[in-house]
mmCIF file of C-alpha atoms in Angstrom:
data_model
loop_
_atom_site.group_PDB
_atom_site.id
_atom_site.type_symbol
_atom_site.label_atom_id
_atom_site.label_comp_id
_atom_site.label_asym_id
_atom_site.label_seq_id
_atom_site.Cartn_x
_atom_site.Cartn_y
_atom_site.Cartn_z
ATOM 1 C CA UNK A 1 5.940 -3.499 2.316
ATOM 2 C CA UNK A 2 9.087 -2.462 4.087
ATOM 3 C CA UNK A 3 10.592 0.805 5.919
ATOM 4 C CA UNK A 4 12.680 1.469 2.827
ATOM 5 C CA UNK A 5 10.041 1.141 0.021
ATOM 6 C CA UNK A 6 8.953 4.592 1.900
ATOM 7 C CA UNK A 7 12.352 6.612 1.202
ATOM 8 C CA UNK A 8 12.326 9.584 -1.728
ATOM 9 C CA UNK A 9 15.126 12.247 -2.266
ATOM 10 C CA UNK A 10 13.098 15.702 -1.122
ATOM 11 C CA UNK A 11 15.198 18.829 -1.494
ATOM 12 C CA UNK A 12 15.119 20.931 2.059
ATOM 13 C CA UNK A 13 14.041 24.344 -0.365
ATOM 14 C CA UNK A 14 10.509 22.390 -0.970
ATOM 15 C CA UNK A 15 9.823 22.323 3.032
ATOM 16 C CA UNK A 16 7.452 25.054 3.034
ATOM 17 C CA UNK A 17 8.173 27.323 5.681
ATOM 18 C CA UNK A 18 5.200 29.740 5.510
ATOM 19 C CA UNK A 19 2.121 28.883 4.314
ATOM 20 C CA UNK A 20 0.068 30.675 0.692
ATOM 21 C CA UNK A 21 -0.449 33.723 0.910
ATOM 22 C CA UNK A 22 -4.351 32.760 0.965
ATOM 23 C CA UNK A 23 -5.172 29.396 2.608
ATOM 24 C CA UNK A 24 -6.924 27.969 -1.088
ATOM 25 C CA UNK A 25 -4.362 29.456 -3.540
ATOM 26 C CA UNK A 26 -2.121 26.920 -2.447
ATOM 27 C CA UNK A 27 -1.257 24.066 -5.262
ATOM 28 C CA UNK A 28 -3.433 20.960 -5.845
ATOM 29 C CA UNK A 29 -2.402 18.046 -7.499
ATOM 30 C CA UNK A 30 -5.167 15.710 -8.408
ATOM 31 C CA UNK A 31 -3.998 11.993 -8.522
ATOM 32 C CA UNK A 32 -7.066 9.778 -10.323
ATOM 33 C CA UNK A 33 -6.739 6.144 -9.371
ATOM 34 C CA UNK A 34 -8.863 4.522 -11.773
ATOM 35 C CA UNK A 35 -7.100 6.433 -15.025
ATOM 36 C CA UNK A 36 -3.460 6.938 -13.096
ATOM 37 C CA UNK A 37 -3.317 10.590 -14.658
ATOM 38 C CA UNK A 38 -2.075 13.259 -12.444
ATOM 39 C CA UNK A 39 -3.631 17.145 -12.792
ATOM 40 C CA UNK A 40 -1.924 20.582 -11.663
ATOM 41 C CA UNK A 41 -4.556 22.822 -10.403
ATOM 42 C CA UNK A 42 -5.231 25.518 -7.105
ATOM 43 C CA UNK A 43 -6.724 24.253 -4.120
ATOM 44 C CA UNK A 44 -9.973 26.492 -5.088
ATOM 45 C CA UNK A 45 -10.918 24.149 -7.844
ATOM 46 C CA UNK A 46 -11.250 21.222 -5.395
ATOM 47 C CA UNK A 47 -14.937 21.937 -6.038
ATOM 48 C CA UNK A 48 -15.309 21.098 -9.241
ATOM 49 C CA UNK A 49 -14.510 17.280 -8.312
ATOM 50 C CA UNK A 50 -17.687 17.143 -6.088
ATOM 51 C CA UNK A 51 -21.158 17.244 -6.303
ATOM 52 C CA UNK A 52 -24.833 17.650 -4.560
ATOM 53 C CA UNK A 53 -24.732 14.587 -1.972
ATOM 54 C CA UNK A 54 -21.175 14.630 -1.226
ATOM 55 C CA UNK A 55 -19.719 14.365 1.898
ATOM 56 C CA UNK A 56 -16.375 15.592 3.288
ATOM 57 C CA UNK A 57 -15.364 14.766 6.592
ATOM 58 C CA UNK A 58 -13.795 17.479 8.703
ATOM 59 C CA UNK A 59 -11.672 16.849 11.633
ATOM 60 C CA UNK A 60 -12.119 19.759 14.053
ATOM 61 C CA UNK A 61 -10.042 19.553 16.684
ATOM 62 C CA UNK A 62 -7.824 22.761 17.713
ATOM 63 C CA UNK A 63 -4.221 23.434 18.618
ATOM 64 C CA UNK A 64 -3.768 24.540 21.801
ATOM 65 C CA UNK A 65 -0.341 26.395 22.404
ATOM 66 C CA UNK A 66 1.951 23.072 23.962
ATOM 67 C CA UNK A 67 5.004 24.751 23.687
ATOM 68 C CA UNK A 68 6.453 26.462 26.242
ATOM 69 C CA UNK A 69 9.720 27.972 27.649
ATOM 70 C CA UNK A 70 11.011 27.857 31.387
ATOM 71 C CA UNK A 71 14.123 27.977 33.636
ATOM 72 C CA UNK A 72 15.636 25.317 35.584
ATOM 73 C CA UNK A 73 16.049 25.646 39.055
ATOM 74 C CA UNK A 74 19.426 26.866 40.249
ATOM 75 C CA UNK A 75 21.010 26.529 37.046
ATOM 76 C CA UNK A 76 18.517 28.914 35.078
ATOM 77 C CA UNK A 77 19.271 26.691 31.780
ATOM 78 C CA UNK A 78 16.165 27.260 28.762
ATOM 79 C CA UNK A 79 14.367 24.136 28.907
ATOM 80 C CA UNK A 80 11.965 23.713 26.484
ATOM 81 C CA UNK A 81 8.483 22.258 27.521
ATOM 82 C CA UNK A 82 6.222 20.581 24.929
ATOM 83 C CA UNK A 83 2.711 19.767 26.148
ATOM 84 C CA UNK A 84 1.153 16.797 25.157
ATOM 85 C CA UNK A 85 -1.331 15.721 27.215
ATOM 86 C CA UNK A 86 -3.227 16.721 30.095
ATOM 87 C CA UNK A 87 -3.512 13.505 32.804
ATOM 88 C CA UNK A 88 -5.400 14.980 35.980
ATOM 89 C CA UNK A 89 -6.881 18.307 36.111
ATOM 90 C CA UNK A 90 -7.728 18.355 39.715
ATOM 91 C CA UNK A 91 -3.600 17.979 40.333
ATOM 92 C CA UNK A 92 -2.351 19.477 37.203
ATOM 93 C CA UNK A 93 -0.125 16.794 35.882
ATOM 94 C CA UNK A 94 0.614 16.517 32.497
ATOM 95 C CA UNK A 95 2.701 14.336 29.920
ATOM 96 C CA UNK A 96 5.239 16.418 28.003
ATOM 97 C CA UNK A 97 8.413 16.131 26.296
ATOM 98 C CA UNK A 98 11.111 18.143 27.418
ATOM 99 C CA UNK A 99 14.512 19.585 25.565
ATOM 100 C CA UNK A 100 17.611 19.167 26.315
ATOM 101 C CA UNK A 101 16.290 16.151 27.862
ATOM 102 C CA UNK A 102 19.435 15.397 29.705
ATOM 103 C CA UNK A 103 19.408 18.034 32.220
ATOM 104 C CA UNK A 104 16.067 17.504 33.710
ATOM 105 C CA UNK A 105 15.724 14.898 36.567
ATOM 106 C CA UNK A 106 12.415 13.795 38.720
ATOM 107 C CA UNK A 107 12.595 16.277 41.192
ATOM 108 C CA UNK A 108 13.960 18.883 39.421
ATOM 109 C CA UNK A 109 11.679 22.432 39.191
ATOM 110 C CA UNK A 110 11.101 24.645 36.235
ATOM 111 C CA UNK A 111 9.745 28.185 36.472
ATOM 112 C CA UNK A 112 7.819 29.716 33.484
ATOM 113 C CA UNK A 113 6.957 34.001 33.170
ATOM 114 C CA UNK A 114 9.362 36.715 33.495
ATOM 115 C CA UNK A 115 7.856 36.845 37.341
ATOM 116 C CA UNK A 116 7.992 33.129 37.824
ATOM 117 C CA UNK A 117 4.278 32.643 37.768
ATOM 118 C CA UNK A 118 4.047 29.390 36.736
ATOM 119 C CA UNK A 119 6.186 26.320 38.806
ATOM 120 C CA UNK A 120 6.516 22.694 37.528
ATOM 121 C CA UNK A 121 7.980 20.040 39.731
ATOM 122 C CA UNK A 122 9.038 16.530 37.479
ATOM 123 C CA UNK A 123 7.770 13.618 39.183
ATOM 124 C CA UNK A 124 8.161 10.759 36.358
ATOM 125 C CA UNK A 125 10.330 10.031 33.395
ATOM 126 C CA UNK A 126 7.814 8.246 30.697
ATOM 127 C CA UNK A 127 10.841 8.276 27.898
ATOM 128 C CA UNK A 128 13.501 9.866 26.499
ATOM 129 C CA UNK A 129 12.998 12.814 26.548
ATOM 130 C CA UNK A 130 8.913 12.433 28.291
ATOM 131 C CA UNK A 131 8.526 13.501 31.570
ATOM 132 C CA UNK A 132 5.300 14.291 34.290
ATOM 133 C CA UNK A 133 4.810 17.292 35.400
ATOM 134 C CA UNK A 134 3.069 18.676 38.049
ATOM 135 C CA UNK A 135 2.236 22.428 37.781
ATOM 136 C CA UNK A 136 1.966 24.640 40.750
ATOM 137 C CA UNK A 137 -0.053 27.713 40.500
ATOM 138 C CA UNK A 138 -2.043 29.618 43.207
ATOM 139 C CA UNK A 139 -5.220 29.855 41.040
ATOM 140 C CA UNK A 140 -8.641 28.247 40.210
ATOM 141 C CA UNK A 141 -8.533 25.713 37.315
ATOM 142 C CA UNK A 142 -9.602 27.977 34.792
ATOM 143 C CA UNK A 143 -7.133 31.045 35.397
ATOM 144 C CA UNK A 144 -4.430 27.815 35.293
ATOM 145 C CA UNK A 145 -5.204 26.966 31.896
ATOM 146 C CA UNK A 146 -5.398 30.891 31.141
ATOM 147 C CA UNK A 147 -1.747 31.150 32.381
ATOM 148 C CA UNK A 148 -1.037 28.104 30.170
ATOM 149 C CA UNK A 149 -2.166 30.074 27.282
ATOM 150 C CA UNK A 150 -0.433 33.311 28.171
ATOM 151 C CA UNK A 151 2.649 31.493 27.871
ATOM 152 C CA UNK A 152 2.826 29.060 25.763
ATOM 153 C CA UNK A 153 3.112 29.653 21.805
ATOM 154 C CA UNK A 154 1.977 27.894 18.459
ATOM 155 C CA UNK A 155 3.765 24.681 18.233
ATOM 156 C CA UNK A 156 4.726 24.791 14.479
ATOM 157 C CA UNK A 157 6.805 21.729 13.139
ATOM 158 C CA UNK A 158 10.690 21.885 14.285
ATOM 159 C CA UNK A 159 11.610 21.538 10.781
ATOM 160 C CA UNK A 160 10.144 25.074 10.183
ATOM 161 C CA UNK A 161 13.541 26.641 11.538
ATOM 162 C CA UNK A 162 12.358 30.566 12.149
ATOM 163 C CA UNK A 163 10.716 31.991 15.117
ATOM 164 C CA UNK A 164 7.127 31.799 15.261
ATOM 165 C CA UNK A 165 5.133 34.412 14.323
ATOM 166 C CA UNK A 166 1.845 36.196 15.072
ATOM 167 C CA UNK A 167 0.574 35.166 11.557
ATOM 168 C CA UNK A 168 1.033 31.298 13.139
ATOM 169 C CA UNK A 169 -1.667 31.512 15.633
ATOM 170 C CA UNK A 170 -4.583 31.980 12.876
ATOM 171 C CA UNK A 171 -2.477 29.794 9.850
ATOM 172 C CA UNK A 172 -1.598 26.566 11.992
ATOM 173 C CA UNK A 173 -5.065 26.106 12.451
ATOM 174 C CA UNK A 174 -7.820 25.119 10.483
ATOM 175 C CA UNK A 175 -10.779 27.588 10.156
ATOM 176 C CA UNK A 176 -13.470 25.202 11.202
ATOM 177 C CA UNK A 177 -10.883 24.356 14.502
ATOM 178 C CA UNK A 178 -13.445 24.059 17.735
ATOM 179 C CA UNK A 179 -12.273 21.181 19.953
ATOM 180 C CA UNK A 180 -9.075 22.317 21.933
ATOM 181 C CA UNK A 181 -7.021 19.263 22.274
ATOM 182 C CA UNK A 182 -4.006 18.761 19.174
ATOM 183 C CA UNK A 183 -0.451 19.574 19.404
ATOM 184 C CA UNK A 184 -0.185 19.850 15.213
ATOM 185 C CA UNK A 185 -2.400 21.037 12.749
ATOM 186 C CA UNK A 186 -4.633 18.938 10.546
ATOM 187 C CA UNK A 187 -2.588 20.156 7.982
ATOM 188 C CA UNK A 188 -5.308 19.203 4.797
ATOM 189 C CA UNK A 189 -8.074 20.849 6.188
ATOM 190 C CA UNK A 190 -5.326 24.621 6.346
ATOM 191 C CA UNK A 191 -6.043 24.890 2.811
ATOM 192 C CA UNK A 192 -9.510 25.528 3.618
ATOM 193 C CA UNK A 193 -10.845 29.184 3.183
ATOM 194 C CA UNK A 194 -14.309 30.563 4.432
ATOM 195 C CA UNK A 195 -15.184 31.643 0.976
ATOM 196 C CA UNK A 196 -14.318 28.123 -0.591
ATOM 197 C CA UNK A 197 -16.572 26.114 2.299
ATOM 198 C CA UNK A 198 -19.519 28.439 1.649
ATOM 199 C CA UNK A 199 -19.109 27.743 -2.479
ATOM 200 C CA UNK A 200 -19.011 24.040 -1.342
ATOM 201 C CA UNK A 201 -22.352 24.257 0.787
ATOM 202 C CA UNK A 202 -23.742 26.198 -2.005
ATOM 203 C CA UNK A 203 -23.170 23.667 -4.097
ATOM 204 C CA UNK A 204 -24.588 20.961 -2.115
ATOM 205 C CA UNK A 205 -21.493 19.477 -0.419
ATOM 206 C CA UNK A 206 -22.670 18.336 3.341
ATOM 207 C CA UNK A 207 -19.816 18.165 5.761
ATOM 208 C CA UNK A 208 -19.283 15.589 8.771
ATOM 209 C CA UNK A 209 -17.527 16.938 11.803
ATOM 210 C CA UNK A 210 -15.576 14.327 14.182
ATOM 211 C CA UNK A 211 -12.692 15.035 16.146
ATOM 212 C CA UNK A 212 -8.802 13.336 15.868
ATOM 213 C CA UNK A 213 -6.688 15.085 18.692
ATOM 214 C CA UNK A 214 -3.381 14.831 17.311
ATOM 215 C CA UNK A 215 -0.832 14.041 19.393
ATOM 216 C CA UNK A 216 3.006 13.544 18.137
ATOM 217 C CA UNK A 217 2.982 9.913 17.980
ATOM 218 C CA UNK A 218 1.657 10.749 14.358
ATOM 219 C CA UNK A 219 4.786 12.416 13.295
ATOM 220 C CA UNK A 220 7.014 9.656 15.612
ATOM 221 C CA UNK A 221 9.691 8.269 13.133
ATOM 222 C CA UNK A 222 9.552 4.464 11.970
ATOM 223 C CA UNK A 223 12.498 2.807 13.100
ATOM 224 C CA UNK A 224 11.371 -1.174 12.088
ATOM 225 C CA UNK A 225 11.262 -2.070 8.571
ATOM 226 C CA UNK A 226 9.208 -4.784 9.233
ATOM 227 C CA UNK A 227 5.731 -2.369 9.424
ATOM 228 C CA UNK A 228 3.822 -4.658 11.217
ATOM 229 C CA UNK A 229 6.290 -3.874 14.206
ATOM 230 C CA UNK A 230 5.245 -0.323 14.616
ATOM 231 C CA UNK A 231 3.639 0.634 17.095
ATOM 232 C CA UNK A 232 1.405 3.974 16.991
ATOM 233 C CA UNK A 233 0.277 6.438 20.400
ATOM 234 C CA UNK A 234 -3.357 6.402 21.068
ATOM 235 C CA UNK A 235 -5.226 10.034 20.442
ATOM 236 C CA UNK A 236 -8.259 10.567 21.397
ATOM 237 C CA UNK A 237 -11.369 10.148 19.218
ATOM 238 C CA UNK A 238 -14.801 11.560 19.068
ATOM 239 C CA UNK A 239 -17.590 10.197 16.269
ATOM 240 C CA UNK A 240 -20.918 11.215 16.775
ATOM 241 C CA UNK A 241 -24.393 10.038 15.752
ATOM 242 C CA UNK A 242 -24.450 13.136 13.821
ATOM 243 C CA UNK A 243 -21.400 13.011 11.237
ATOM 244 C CA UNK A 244 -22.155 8.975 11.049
ATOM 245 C CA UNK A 245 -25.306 9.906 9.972
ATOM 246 C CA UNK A 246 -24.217 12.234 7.134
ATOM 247 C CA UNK A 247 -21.782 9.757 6.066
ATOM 248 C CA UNK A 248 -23.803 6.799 5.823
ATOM 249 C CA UNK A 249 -26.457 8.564 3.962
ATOM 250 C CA UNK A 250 -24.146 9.840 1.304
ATOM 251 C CA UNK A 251 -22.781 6.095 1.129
ATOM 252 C CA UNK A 252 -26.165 5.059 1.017
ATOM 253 C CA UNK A 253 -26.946 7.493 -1.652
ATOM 254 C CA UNK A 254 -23.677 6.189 -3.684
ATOM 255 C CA UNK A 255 -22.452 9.789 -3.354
ATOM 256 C CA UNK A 256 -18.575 10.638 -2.588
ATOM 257 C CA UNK A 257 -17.309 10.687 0.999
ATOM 258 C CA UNK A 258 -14.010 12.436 1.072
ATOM 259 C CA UNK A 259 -12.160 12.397 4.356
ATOM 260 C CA UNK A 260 -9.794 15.407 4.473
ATOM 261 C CA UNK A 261 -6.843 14.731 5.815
ATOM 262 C CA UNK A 262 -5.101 11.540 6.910
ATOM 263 C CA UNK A 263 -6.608 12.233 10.513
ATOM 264 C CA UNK A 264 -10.121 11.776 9.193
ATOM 265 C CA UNK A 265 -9.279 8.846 7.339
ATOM 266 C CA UNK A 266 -7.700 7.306 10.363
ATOM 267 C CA UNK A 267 -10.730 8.485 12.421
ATOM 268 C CA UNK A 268 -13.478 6.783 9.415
ATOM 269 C CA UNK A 269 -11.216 3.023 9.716
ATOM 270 C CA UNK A 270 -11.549 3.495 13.710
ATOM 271 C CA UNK A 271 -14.904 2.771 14.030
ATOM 272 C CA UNK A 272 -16.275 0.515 10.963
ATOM 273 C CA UNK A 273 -19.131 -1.798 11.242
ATOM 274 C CA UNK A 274 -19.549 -5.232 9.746
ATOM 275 C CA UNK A 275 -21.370 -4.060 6.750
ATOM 276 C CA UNK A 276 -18.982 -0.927 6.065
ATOM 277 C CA UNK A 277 -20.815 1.910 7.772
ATOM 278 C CA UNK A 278 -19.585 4.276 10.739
ATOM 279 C CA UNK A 279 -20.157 3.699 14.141
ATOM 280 C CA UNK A 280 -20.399 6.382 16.514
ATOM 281 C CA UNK A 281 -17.086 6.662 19.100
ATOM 282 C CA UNK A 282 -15.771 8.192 21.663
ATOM 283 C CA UNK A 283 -12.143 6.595 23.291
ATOM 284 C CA UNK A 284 -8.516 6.222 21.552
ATOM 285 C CA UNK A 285 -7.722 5.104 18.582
ATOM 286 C CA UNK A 286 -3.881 3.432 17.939
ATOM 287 C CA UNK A 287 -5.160 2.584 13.906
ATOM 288 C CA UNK A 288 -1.536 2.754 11.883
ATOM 289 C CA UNK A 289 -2.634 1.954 8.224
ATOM 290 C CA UNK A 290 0.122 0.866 5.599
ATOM 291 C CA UNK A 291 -0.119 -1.123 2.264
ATOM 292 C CA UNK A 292 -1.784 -3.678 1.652
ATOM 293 C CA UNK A 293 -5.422 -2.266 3.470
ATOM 294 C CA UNK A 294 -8.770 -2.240 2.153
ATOM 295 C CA UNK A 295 -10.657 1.170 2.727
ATOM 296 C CA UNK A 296 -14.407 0.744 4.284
ATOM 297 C CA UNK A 297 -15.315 4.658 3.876
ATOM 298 C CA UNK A 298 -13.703 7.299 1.879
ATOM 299 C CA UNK A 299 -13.053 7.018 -1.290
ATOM 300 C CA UNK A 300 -11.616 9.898 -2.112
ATOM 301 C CA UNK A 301 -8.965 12.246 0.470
ATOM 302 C CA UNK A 302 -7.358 15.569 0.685
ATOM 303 C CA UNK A 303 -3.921 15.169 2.216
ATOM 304 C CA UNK A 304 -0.907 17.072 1.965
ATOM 305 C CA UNK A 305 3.041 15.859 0.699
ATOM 306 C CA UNK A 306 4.371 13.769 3.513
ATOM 307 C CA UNK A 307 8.010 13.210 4.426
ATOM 308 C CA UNK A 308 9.606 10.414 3.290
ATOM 309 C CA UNK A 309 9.492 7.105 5.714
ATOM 310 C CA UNK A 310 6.491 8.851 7.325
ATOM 311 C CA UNK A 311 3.345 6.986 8.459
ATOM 312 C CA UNK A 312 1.317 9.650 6.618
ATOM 313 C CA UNK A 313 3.248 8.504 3.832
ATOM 314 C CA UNK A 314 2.328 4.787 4.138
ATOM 315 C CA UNK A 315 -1.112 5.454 4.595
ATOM 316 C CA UNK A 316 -1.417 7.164 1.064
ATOM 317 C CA UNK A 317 0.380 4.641 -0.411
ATOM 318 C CA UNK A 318 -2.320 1.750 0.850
ATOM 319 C CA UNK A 319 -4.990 4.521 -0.580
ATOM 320 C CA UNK A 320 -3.456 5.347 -3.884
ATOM 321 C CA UNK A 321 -1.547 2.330 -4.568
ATOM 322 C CA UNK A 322 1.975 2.484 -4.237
ATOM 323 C CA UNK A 323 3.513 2.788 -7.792
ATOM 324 C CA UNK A 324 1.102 5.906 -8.745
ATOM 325 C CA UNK A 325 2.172 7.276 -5.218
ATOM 326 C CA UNK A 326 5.820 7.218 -5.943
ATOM 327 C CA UNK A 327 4.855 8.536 -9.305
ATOM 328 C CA UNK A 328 3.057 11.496 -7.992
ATOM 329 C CA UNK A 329 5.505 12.148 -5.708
ATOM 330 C CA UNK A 330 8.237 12.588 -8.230
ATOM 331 C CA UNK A 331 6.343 14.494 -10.295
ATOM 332 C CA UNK A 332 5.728 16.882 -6.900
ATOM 333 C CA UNK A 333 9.378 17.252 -6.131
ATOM 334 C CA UNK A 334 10.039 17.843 -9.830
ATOM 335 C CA UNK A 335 7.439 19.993 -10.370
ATOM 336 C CA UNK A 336 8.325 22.159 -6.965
ATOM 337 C CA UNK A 337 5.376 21.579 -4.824
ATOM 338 C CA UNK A 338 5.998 22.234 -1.507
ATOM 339 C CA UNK A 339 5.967 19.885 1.090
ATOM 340 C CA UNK A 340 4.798 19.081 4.912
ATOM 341 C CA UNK A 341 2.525 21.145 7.280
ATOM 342 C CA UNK A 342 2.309 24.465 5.014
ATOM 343 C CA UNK A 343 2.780 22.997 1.606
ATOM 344 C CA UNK A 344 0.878 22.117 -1.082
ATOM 345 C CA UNK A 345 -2.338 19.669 -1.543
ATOM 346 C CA UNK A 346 -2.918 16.252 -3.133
ATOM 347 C CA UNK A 347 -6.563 15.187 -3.889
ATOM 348 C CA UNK A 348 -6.920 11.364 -4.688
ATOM 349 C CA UNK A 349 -9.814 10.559 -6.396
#
């Protein structure tokens, strides 16, 4: 499989900008491998696909607010700051990514607040547009990362091009969110709604918590068409005794584990023993899965509608199988689903 097997026309109008006006009213197309027959339904119905004994895994990591606005010294130009990882807490350096990257040097300070309460100094480029910073702030750790929150705001996708809003901070984040540490959303698990998860439990559906933190070298663009050339950032990964116990139960059990999301399902291939059960984890994970690849774990996932050339793309084709993928995916832009972070879902069964 090449770069260009990946590319599909997708109108800009089905980028969704905001998300449903509930979080499981949104769209659901389910795509049945075994039959290849495609079904329009609401993201509510998802239940009646599953059964007592079935697992979905749940990746709960939460977005912490990475994106931030400051000054430059001297010249007072608007940089933008993106957050992506924190590297030493005890000196408060971070990796970001900073915009317009040409104007900002090692050396060069940035001050964040109205009342410049927050200093960065740049010590190190990392890449284009990465940089270190170290922040200066006369504070404890703690009231640091408070001041961090204060002023930085939801990172939603750049595509969405509007100002973000209040409503952001609860929609670009899943409701079972508990483990600060993403830049971007596990977009599946948005369509989630309290009501909907206690129907599932009702019904018998156990859950498996691990935790994906998300960082942007998810949503980096391919540039080789040879895929084998590609390489993927590490995120951290979490995979306790717990969640590998309610998976390899239901597998046991011959019951359905669903990952939700393509986070999850990068998070199950991680850590896969010999004889196809999960391993507990905790360390980085660099997995980039594309067609041909044989699944050890889920066999069925939520996911949303990806962008063309995407990885998140490539990965659903190596789950669905890429003719019936290309076929959905028509169908979606045909049938106006919407598309990326806030858009519409896709269950693969």
């Amino acid at each position: 499989m090449k770069l260009s097997n990946f590319n599909f026309n997708l109108p800009t109008e089905l980028l969704a900008e905001f998300p449903a006006e509930n979080r499981d009213e949104s769209r659901l197309m389910v795509v049945n491998r075994k039959t290849g027959t495609i079904e329009h339904k609401f993201f509510k119905d998802l239940i009646d696909y599953f059964d007592e004994g079935d697992v979905m895994v749940l990746n709960n990591t939460k977005v912490f607010p990475a994106r931030l606005y400051g000054n430059k010294e001297k010249t007072g130009a608007r940089i933008e700051v993106f957050l992506l990882r924190e590297l030493n807490a005890e000196q408060r350096l971070w990796d970001v990514l900073v915009d317009p990257a040409r104007k900002i040097r090692i050396g060069n300070k940035l001050y964040f607040g109205d009342d410049d309460s927050l200093v960065a100094e740049v010590i190190d480029n990392t890449t284009s547009r990465g940089r270190t910073l170290r922040f200066l702030y006369d504070g404890s750790y703690e009231e640091f990362r408070l001041k961090l929150r204060e002023l930085g705001e939801t990172p939603i996708p750049k595509y969405i091009n509007r100002e973000v809003t209040p409503e952001d901070e609860d929609r670009y984040q899943t409701i079972y969110a508990t483990e600060e540490g993403a830049v971007a959303a596990p977009t599946a698990g948005l369509h989630f709604s309290k009501h909907l998860l206690k129907r599932l439990e009702i019904k018998g559906i156990d859950f498996a918590k691990i935790t994906l933190h998300i960082g942007l070298g998810t949503f980096n663009p391919v540039e080789v068409e040879d895929l084998s050339k590609h390489k993927m950032d590490s995120e951290e990964l979490i995979i306790t005794q717990e969640a590998c116990d309610v998976v390899n139960k239901a597998k046991q059990n011959k019951n359905k584990v669903c990952a939700v999301g393509t986070t999850s399902m990068r998070a199950l291939e991680s850590s896969v023993s010999s004889n196809s059960t999960l391993n507990p984890y905790e360390g980085w994970t660099n997995k980039f899965i594309f067609p041909p690849y044989d699944f050890s774990i889920a066999d069925c996932m939520v996911t949303n509608f990806h962008m063309p050339k995407s990885t998140l793309l490539m990965m659903i084709s190596a789950f669905t199988g890429h003719d019936l993928m290309m076929k959905a995916y028509d169908e979606a832009v045909k049938e106006g689903y919407k598309f990326y972070s806030y858009g519409d879902a896709m269950l693969i069964l």
